Amino acid sequence: MTTTNHDDEDELQALLRRRAAAVEVSGDFAQVAVTRRHRTQRTRSIVAVSAVAAVASIALAVPALWATRGSAPPVPALPTATASSPSPARSVASTSPTTSPTTSPTGRPSTATTTEPSPSVATRADAYAFDDTIRFGDTALRLERGTVVESFAVLSNGGFVLQSHLSSGSSQSEMEILSPAGRTVRTLGASGAYAVSPDGTRVLAKAGTGDTLVVYAPDGTVVGQRRDTREVGAILGGTAYLSGGPPEGSLAWDVATGATRPLPAHLVAVSPDGTRAALGWMVTTGGQDAACWAVVDLGTPGFPTTIQRCGPHENPTMFMPTAFSSRGTYLVGSNFVDGGFWFSAGVVRVGDGTLVLGGNGDAVVSGWTWHLDDDESTFVISRNTSKPLSPATRNALQHCSLSLACTAVQPEVTLHGQGGFTEPRYVLPR
């Protein structure tokens, strides 16, 4: 079958969109929805496995300047695992007897008990995806063979929102809600975008091929839906925030009553207390695109802007916000996108716009998915550990302070390629 230039362009746009959407939480940097063919719905085949030999984590102090770092010492192999097929009716997490320590993405060790099974529930603090498995504690939920996890989030019931595609054939992206055991309980559509509330009780999603925004409960139940040309912005409590550009603007939608309130255009995130919103947009200056961002006060009529940075002089590192930190102190996002689709992590203080993490040169902390911890002083990152950084060839999971003291949580591995583009093998929850 001959591939047309139009098909190639669709695939490129889809990959660009997925890379831009994978930094932290809701939204993506491409405002135009990409229409994709819906991949055939597939039921996830889950095998819950436990580590027979766990990773002996090596704590590596990582200086800010990667270029001056010496060659990395050997890292241990990934844990081996045994697997048993679940019964057709259910998938049961099991724990093999072991006393070997395992390590979560936060660097906290845990030890499995010796004889009795001890099923664990995923949390944002300890979950990560590696290749076609989602791992937390001593459990690995094996997805359909060849699944490439693009992004995922952990829900309040221990289930997941998953955006993924298959490594073979055309990379058709799809979104799903999975049970805590990894079973698909609701398909959310092809491509598109989603956001999860801070407490994990609500999911706002819109398929790339539709014009309906839907709010789901963790069990996949539809809580509310609305037809709208706007895109996924954020969800907080019973309010969904829809992002629109000029002239329609953004919208706050009360899911229970259907009432709406107009908001400023380009909304990308809302603070945990609902008092502030972050905006992000692109402008063209001198024939080149430049990033702009702002914070607005949602509690004051007219939504006054409290801080704004726009263009190369005010925002030289092209910081683009994607989320507020858990206490609302910081904006989390990326500083720029490389041609290899990895990001430079960025943290900005909401009060005065000070860049706390990120920049160019020595300050680059590059990778793919990442999130700021609830303590607002440390973060976990699926890091690009290549030397030089581009082209990206290697990937590790690291836990770092905002002052760039880092430890390796999972070993460095080589990257896979897909359609000419490299993709990370470690993926962290939003």
C-alpha atoms as one frame of an Amber mdcrd trajectory, in Angstrom:
protein
   0.000   0.000   0.000   1.435   3.411  -0.990   1.595   6.066   1.724   0.536
   9.519   0.555   2.148  12.779   1.579  -1.086  13.654   3.353  -0.837  10.514
   5.472   2.784  11.329   6.310   1.746  14.828   7.378  -1.034  13.432   9.577
   1.398  11.071  11.285   3.912  13.895  11.849   1.238  16.178  13.292   0.035
  13.417  15.581   3.544  12.738  16.895   4.153  16.451  17.425   0.907  16.750
  19.314   1.609  13.755  21.550   5.077  15.013  22.423   3.709  18.468  23.235
   0.940  16.986  25.394   3.167  14.739  27.439   4.833  17.191  29.824   2.613
  17.317  32.863  -1.149  17.479  32.858  -3.948  18.787  30.705  -3.756  20.568
  27.431  -1.226  20.553  24.673   0.757  23.194  22.890  -0.917  22.589  19.531
  -4.348  24.191  19.690  -5.651  22.561  16.527  -7.247  19.159  16.981  -5.673
  16.517  14.770  -8.088  14.152  13.079  -6.936  10.559  13.201  -8.369   7.208
  12.208  -9.683   5.346  15.230  -7.606   2.302  15.930  -9.619  -0.882  16.357
 -10.796  -1.112  19.943  -8.740  -3.605  21.863  -9.238  -5.219  25.233  -6.144
  -4.970  27.324  -4.640  -8.328  28.210  -3.318  -7.854  31.692  -0.866  -9.955
  33.565  -0.076  -8.843  37.082   3.479  -9.791  37.831   5.881  -9.137  40.659
   9.611  -8.639  40.664  11.708 -11.713  41.370  14.843  -9.639  41.498  14.250
  -5.952  42.239  16.359  -3.051  41.122  19.272  -2.165  43.341  18.942   1.570
  42.928  22.141   3.512  42.438  22.136   7.039  43.858  24.001   9.226  41.406
  24.629  12.868  42.142  23.880  14.712  38.923  25.561  18.107  38.516  23.759
  20.837  36.640  26.217  20.823  33.761  25.727  17.549  31.906  28.464  18.312
  29.409  31.163  18.120  32.071  29.907  14.869  33.587  32.151  11.851  33.209
  31.026   8.572  31.754  28.206   7.011  33.730  28.967   3.956  35.884  27.251
   0.684  35.042  23.598   0.468  36.057  21.820  -2.728  37.101  19.582  -4.580
  34.704  15.855  -4.132  34.887  14.096  -6.494  37.290  13.173  -9.834  35.839
   9.655 -11.086  36.367   7.531 -14.171  36.093   4.069 -13.956  34.615   0.967
 -16.098  34.755  -2.094 -15.635  32.586  -5.226 -14.356  34.352  -8.534 -16.150
  34.132 -10.857 -14.900  31.382 -13.180 -13.313  33.912 -10.737 -11.238  35.908
  -7.167 -10.157  36.375  -5.709 -10.599  39.842  -2.586  -8.840  41.080  -0.250
 -11.253  42.799   2.973 -10.834  44.711   5.789 -13.371  44.537   7.615 -14.128
  47.801  10.646 -11.877  47.985  12.592  -9.719  50.357  14.473  -7.760  47.715
  14.007  -3.982  47.915  12.237  -2.149  45.123  12.318   1.550  44.401   9.467
   3.911  43.531   9.934   7.015  41.345  10.156   9.093  44.537  13.164   7.091
  45.680  11.392   5.525  48.650  12.287   1.834  49.070   9.648  -0.777  49.742
  10.026  -4.450  50.615   7.611  -7.201  49.652   6.367  -9.566  52.348   7.626
 -13.122  52.439   4.622 -15.370  51.904   1.209 -13.716  51.778   0.098 -11.866
  48.631  -0.055  -8.099  49.201  -1.893  -6.393  46.326  -0.969  -2.727  46.010
  -2.905   0.216  44.630  -1.257   2.644  42.246  -0.614   6.217  43.284   0.842
   9.159  41.409   3.875   9.017  43.703   4.944   5.458  42.884   3.527   4.611
  39.450   5.392   4.713  36.164   5.160   2.986  32.811   8.007   1.090  31.195
   7.530  -0.195  27.663   4.184  -2.043  27.681   3.735  -2.265  31.457   2.430
   0.040  34.174   4.385  -0.501  37.381   3.771   0.448  41.012   5.028  -1.097
  44.221   5.664  -4.790  43.496   3.067  -4.926  40.717   3.438  -4.674  36.955
   0.293  -4.539  34.825   1.225  -5.834  31.404  -0.685  -4.148  28.598  -1.221
  -5.487  25.117   2.125  -6.517  23.667   3.738  -3.660  21.764   1.773  -0.900
  23.503   3.624   2.419  23.625   2.398   4.523  26.545   2.288   8.186  25.565
   0.816   9.528  28.792  -1.241   8.301  31.722  -2.756   9.459  35.004  -3.697
   7.656  38.211  -7.318   7.975  39.360  -8.734   8.061  42.883  -9.749   4.386
  42.758  -6.275   3.264  41.691  -7.306   2.992  38.048  -5.771   4.859  35.139
  -6.391   7.110  32.173  -4.161   5.877  29.375  -3.192   7.390  26.040  -1.222
   4.974  23.880  -0.541   3.500  20.474   0.943   0.291  19.120   4.577   0.076
  18.081   3.764  -1.878  14.936   1.875  -0.488  11.970   0.570   3.078  11.854
   0.740   4.745  15.255  -2.956   5.305  15.899  -3.344   6.925  19.300  -6.274
   6.104  21.581  -7.432   7.089  25.063  -8.939   4.704  27.619  -9.949   4.473
  31.267  -8.550   1.347  32.932  -9.634  -0.349  36.145  -7.108  -0.764  39.010
  -6.430  -4.234  37.564  -5.705  -2.723  34.152  -8.895  -3.705  32.332 -10.409
  -1.253  29.846 -13.657   0.058  31.341 -14.238   2.894  28.857 -12.698   3.921
  25.543 -12.472   7.697  25.196 -11.727   7.940  21.492  -8.846   8.320  19.103
  -6.128  10.927  19.606  -7.570  13.951  21.408  -6.699  15.184  24.889  -7.692
  14.661  28.520  -7.325  16.273  31.946  -7.727  14.772  35.409  -8.889  16.621
  38.520  -6.283  16.996  41.320  -8.161  14.482  43.494  -8.432  11.967  40.643
 -12.234  11.750  40.815 -13.026  13.258  37.406 -11.668  12.972  33.866 -12.357
  15.537  31.151 -11.695  14.228  27.641 -12.306  15.053  24.012 -11.545  12.713
  21.145  -9.591  14.148  18.252 -12.307  13.071  15.818 -15.288  14.555  17.696
 -16.699  17.825  18.982 -18.020  16.607  22.348 -16.286  17.092  25.684 -17.168
  14.400  28.213 -16.616  14.171  31.980 -16.130  10.662  33.395 -15.961   9.093
  36.846 -13.039   6.731  37.598 -15.218   3.699  36.816 -15.887   5.034  33.306
 -19.396   6.335  34.037 -20.347   9.439  32.054 -20.997  12.317  34.472 -21.742
  14.995  31.869 -21.091  15.992  28.285 -21.174  19.118  26.157 -20.775  19.778
  22.445 -18.257  22.548  21.956 -15.505  23.568  19.572 -13.250  24.414  22.513
 -10.607  22.001  23.733  -9.739  20.341  27.055  -8.343  22.836  29.546  -8.654
  21.582  33.138 -11.145  20.104  35.593 -11.506  21.020  39.239 -14.270  19.686
  41.468 -17.530  19.946  39.530 -16.239  22.564  37.087 -14.688  21.760  33.729
 -12.567  24.418  32.060 -12.620  24.491  28.267  -9.839  26.240  26.377 -10.612
  28.434  23.385  -8.782  31.020  21.370 -10.003  34.385  20.173 -12.726  35.275
  19.550 -14.755  32.617  21.446 -12.540  32.599  24.547 -12.407  29.906  27.192
 -15.292  28.657  29.305 -16.015  27.413  32.839 -18.702  24.723  32.682 -20.617
  23.580  35.758 -21.040  19.920  34.890 -24.002  19.323  37.232 -26.133  22.338
  36.252 -24.842  23.049  32.760 -24.220  26.694  33.656 -21.269  28.360  31.934
 -19.060  31.386  32.519 -16.853  33.017  29.867 -13.129  33.148  30.656 -10.055
  34.597  28.915  -8.763  32.835  25.825  -5.879  30.347  25.860  -6.578  28.827
  29.291  -4.232  25.884  30.005  -4.422  25.351  33.790  -6.346  26.337  36.930
  -4.883  26.606  40.433  -5.954  23.972  43.001  -8.077  26.538  44.866  -9.736
  27.755  41.663  -8.688  31.375  42.134  -6.205  31.686  39.278  -5.774  30.473
  35.735  -2.670  30.136  33.594  -2.824  31.122  29.943  -0.441  30.047  27.202
  -0.277  31.056  23.563   2.110  31.622  20.678   2.837  34.823  18.760   4.846
  35.413  15.609   7.564  38.032  15.779  10.060  38.603  13.022   8.773  35.564
  11.169   9.411  33.250  14.157   7.052  31.812  16.758   7.505  32.951  20.350
   5.825  31.655  23.504   3.697  33.787  25.809   2.144  33.008  29.183   0.121
  34.825  31.819  -1.669  34.347  35.134  -5.134  35.855  35.612  -7.279  36.347
  38.722 -10.485  34.311  38.332 -12.073  35.815  41.456 -12.096  39.427  40.256
 -14.433  40.827  37.580 -12.636  41.288  34.305 -10.049  38.648  35.240  -7.112
  41.039  35.661  -3.702  39.787  34.610  -1.353  39.468  37.578   1.724  38.552
  35.577   2.578  38.156  31.891   5.661  37.157  29.932   5.642  37.325  26.149
   8.155  37.005  23.361  11.906  36.432  23.305  12.796  39.405  25.534  10.314
  38.701  28.356  10.268  34.917  27.960  13.641  34.044  26.430  13.491  30.358
  27.333  10.031  29.987  25.742   8.458  28.701  28.970   5.002  27.203  28.301
   2.836  26.402  31.380   0.850  23.192  31.676  -0.104  22.951  35.380  -0.032
  24.570  38.799   1.868  22.860  41.592  -0.127  21.131  44.326  -0.152  24.213
  46.569  -0.399  26.723  43.743   3.033  28.215  44.417   4.511  27.399  41.021
   3.627  26.967  37.390   5.052  23.814  35.861   5.739  23.425  32.169   8.427
  23.240  29.523  11.043  25.655  28.338  11.346  24.567  24.736  10.746  21.622
  22.439  13.651  19.969  20.655  13.411  18.494  17.174  13.687  15.075  18.814
  10.499  15.788  20.789  12.024  16.070  24.236  11.423  18.994  26.559  13.421
  21.179  28.910  11.626  21.110  32.272  10.585  24.469  33.662   9.214  25.781
  36.965   8.144  29.413  37.447   7.072  31.124  40.682   3.468  32.301  40.274
   3.848  35.366  42.492   6.554  37.176  40.535   7.308  35.104  37.430  10.798
  34.119  38.590  12.247  31.132  36.736  13.052  28.555  39.425  14.038  25.648
  37.173  14.961  25.631  33.523  16.706  27.731  30.965  19.450  27.170  28.454
  22.937  25.713  28.534  23.895  24.485  31.994  20.329  24.791  33.299  18.764
  22.337  30.864  17.025  19.392  32.534  15.634  17.615  29.525  13.253  14.730
  29.163   9.710  13.744  28.390   7.033  13.271  31.051   7.618  14.630  34.538
   5.825  16.108  37.526   6.540  18.238  40.566   6.015  16.366  43.832   3.477
  17.488  46.427   6.299  18.944  48.540   6.884  21.461  45.712  10.647  21.073
  46.137  11.390  17.854  44.250  10.357  16.363  40.944  10.478  13.062  39.078
  11.445  13.052  35.419  11.751  10.604  32.559  15.085  12.128  31.636  17.011
  12.363  28.412  20.443  11.159  29.524  22.022  11.233  26.068  25.413  12.876
  25.576  25.075  15.042  23.574  21.393  15.624  24.325  20.426  15.542  20.668
  19.775  13.196  19.034  18.110  11.557  22.039  19.316   7.973  22.431  19.077
   7.154  26.172  16.448   7.443  28.884  16.474   7.088  32.689  14.064   7.734
  35.550  15.401  10.264  38.046  14.279  11.998  41.237  15.657  15.535  41.567
  15.501  18.596  43.786  14.877  22.021  42.292  18.576  22.672  42.927  19.358
  19.752  40.576  20.578  17.188  43.078  19.375  14.020  41.345  19.333  10.295
  42.015  18.687   7.494  39.555  15.470   5.666  40.381  15.407   3.260  37.431
  18.309   2.275  35.154  19.329   4.051  31.991  18.053   2.316  28.847  18.355
   2.872  25.106  15.425   4.449  23.289  13.121   2.891  20.762  12.402   4.463
  17.406   8.970   4.832  15.824   8.459   6.185  12.345  11.825   7.915  12.436
  11.182   9.527  15.833  12.579   8.452  19.180  10.151   7.712  22.003  10.895
   7.435  25.730  10.564   4.074  27.434   9.834   5.494  30.891   6.605   7.464
  31.245   5.445   9.197  34.431   1.841   9.946  35.419   0.516  13.459  35.102
